[in-house]
Coordinates of C-alpha atoms in Angstrom, one line a residue:
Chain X
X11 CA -57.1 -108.8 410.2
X12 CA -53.6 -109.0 409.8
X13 CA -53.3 -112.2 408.6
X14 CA -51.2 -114.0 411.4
X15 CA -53.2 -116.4 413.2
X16 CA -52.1 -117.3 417.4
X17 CA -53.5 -120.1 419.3
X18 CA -54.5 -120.2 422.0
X19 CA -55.6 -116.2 422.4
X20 CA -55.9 -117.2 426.6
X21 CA -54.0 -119.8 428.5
X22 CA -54.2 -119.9 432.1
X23 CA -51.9 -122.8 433.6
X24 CA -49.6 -123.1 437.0
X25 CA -46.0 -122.8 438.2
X26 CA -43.6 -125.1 437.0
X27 CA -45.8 -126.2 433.8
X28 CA -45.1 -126.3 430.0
X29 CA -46.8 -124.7 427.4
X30 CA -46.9 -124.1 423.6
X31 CA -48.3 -121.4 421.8
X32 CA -48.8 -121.6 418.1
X33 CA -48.5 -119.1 415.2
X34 CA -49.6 -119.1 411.2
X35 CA -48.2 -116.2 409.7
X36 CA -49.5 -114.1 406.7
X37 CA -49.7 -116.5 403.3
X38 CA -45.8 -116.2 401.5
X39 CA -44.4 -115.0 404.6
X40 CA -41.0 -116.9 405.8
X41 CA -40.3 -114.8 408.8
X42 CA -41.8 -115.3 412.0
X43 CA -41.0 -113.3 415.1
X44 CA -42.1 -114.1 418.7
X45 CA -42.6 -111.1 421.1
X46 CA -43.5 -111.0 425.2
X47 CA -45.5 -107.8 426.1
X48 CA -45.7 -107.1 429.8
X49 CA -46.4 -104.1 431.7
X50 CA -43.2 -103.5 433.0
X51 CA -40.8 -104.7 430.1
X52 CA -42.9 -103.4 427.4
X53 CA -42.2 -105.0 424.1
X54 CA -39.4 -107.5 424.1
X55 CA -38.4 -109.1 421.1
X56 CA -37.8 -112.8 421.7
X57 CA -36.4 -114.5 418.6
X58 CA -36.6 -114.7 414.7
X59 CA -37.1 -117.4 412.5
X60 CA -36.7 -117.2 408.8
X61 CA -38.0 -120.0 406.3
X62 CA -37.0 -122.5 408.8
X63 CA -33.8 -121.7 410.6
X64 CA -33.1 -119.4 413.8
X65 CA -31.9 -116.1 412.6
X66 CA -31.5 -114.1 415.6
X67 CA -32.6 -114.1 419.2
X68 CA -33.4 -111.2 421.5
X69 CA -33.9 -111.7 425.9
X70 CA -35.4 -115.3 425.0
X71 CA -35.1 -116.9 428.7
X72 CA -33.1 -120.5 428.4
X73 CA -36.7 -122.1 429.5
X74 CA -37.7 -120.9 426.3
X75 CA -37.9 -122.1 422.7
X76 CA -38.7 -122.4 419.4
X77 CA -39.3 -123.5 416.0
X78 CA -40.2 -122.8 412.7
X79 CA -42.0 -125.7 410.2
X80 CA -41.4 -126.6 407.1
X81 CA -45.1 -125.3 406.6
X82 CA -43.4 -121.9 408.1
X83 CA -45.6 -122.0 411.1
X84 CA -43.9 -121.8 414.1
X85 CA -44.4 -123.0 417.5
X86 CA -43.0 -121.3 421.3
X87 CA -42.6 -123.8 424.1
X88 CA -42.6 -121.8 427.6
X89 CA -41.4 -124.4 430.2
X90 CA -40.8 -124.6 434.2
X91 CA -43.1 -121.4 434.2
X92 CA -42.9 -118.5 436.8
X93 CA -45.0 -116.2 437.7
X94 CA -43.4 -113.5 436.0
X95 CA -43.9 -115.2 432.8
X96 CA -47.2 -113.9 433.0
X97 CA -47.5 -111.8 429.6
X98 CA -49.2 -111.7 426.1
X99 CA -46.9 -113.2 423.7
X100 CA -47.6 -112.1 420.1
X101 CA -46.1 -113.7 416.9
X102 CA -45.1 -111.3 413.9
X103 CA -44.4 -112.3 410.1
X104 CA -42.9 -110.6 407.3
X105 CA -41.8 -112.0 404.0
X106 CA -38.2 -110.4 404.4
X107 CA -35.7 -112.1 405.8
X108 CA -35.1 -108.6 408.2
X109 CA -35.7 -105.1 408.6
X110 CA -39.1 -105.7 407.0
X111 CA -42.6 -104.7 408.3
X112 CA -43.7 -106.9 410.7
X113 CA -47.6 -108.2 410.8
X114 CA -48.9 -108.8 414.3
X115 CA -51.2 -111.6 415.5
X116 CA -54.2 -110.9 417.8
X117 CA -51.4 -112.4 420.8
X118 CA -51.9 -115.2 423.3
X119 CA -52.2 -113.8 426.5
X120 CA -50.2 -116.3 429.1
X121 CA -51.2 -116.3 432.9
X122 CA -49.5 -118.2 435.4
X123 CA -51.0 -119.0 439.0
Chain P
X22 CA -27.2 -102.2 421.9
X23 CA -30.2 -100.3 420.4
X24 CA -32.3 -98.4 422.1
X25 CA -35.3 -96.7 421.4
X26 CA -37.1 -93.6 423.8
X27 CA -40.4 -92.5 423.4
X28 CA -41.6 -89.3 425.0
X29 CA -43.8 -88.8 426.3
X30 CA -45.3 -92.3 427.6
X31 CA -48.6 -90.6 429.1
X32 CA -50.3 -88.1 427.6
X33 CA -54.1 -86.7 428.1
X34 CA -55.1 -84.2 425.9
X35 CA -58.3 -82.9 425.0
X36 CA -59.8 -83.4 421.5
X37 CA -59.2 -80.3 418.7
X38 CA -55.6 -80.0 420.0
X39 CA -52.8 -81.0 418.3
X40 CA -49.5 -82.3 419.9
X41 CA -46.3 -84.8 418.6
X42 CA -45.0 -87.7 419.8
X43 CA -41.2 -87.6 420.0
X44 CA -38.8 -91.4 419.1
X45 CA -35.7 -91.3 419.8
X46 CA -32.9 -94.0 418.8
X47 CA -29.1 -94.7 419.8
X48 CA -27.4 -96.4 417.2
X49 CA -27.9 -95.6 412.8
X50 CA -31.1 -97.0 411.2
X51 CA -32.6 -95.8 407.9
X52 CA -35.9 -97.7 408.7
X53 CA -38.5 -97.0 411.3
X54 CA -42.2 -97.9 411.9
X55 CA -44.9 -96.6 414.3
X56 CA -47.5 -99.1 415.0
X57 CA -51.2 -98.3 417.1
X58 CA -52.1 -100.5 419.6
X59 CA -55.2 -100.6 421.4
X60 CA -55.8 -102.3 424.8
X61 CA -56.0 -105.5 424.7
X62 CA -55.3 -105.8 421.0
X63 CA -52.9 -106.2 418.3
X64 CA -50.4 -103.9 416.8
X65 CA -51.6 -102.1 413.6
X66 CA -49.0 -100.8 411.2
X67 CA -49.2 -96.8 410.8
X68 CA -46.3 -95.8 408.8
X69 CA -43.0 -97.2 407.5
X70 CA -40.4 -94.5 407.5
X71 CA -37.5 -95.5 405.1
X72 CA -35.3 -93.0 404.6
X73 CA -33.8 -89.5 406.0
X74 CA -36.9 -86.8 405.4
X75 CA -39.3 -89.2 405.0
X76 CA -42.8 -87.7 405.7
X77 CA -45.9 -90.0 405.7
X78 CA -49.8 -88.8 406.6
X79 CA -52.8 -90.4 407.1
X80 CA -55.7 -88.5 408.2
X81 CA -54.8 -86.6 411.5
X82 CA -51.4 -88.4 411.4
X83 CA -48.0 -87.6 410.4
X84 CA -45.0 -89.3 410.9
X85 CA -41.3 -87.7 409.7
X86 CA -37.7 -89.2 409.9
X87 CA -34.4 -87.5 410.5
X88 CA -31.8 -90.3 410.6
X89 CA -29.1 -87.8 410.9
X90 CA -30.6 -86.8 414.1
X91 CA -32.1 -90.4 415.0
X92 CA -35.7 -89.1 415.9
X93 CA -38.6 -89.7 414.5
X94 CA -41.8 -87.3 415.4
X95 CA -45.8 -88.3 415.2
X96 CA -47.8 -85.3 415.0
X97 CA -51.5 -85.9 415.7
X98 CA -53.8 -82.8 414.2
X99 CA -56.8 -81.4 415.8
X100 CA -57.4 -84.7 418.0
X101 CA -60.3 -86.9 418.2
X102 CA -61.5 -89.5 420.8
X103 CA -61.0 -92.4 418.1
X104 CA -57.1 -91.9 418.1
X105 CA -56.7 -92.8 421.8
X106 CA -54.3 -95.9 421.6
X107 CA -51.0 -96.5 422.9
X108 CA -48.9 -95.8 419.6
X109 CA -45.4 -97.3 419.2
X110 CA -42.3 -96.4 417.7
X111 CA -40.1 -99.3 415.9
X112 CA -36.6 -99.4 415.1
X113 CA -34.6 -102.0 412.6
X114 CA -32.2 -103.8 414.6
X115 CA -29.2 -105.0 412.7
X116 CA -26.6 -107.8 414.3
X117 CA -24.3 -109.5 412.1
X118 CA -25.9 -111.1 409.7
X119 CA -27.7 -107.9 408.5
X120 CA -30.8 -106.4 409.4
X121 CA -33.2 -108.0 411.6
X122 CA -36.3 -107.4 414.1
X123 CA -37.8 -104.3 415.1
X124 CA -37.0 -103.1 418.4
X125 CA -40.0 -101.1 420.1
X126 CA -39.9 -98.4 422.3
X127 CA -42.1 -98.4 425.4
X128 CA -45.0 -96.8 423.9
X129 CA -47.0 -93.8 424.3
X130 CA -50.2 -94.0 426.0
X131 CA -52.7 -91.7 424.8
X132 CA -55.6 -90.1 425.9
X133 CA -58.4 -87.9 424.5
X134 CA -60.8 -86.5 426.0
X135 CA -63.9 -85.0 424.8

């Protein structure tokens, strides 16, 4: 157990709906990552939020977004979703503020009908 | 832009056998990290690799750095059925404000057979 916690670990929803996927990360962490994993894509590195504000974003579609708590946990909003969208999205703390070790959640694996 | 090449991304091999995973990056990084992932599941830190030479084992696992060369090898001894994962290399990405996520290569997929 790596500490991070993801909700929800499955979420099936349609075309054109909105979702949000949550993410604890490890106790004294202040970075959180967001990744998408697909088959084709592989790991993509979406953004990076550290002790509140954006540090740096990766292919993060415009549909997308994020934000990090004053509790440092952060949240992922998908919206207007496609079917490629279709992926496991895991969160990733670390307590530096980059280059640090990430810890993975378990992921929330996103399907779209 | 950084990118990072695994080879190879499939590999069968039959237990007792030993073989190495090859990571390959294109720009300068002093830091990188393999991480296991089984199917299905989360990714489990193997080894942090943090400077030029840098040799780390665990069991039937050994990781080495040459940041001169940007490659990174993981050599898996005398196999076992337990270690078949998909196993990830990891590199630091740095933009302007310093350094920042890991970026992943596509993963080696690997299977052993009894």
């Amino acid at each position: 157990d790596s500490g991070v916690t993801q909700t929800p670990k499955h979420l099936i929803t349609a075309t054109g709906q909105r979702v949000t996927l949550r993410c604890s990360p490890r106790s004294g962490d202040l970075s959180v990552y967001w990744y998408q994993q697909s088959l084709d894509q592989g790991l993509q590195f979406l953004i990076h939020y550290y002790n509140g504000e954006e540090r740096a974003k990766g292919n993060i579609l415009e549909r997308f977004s994020a934000q990090q708590f004053p509790d440092l946990h952060s949240e992922l909003n998908l919206s207007s979703l496609e079917l490629g969208d279709s992926a496991l999205y895991f969160c990733a703390s670390s307590v530096s503020p980059g280059g640090g070790e990430l810890f993975f959640g378990e992921g929330s694996r996103l399907t779209v009908l | 832009e950084l990118k990072v090449e695994q080879n190879p991304l499939f590999l069968s091999m039959q237990e007792g056998k030993n073989y190495t995973i090859y990571c390959n990056y294109s720009t300068t990084s002093d830091r990188l990290y393999w991480y296991r992932q089984d199917p299905g599941k989360s990714l489990e830190s193997l080894f942090v690799l943090l400077s030029n030479g840098a040799v780390k084992q665990e069991g039937r696992l050994m990781a080495s750095l040459d940041t001169k060369a940007r490659l990174s090898t993981l050599h898996i001894t005398a196999a076992v059925h337990d270690l078949s994962a998909t196993y990830f290399c990891a590199v630091v990405l740095y933009s302007g404000g310093g350094a920042d996520g890991l970026t992943f290569g596509k993963g080696t997929h690997l299977i052993i057979q009894p």
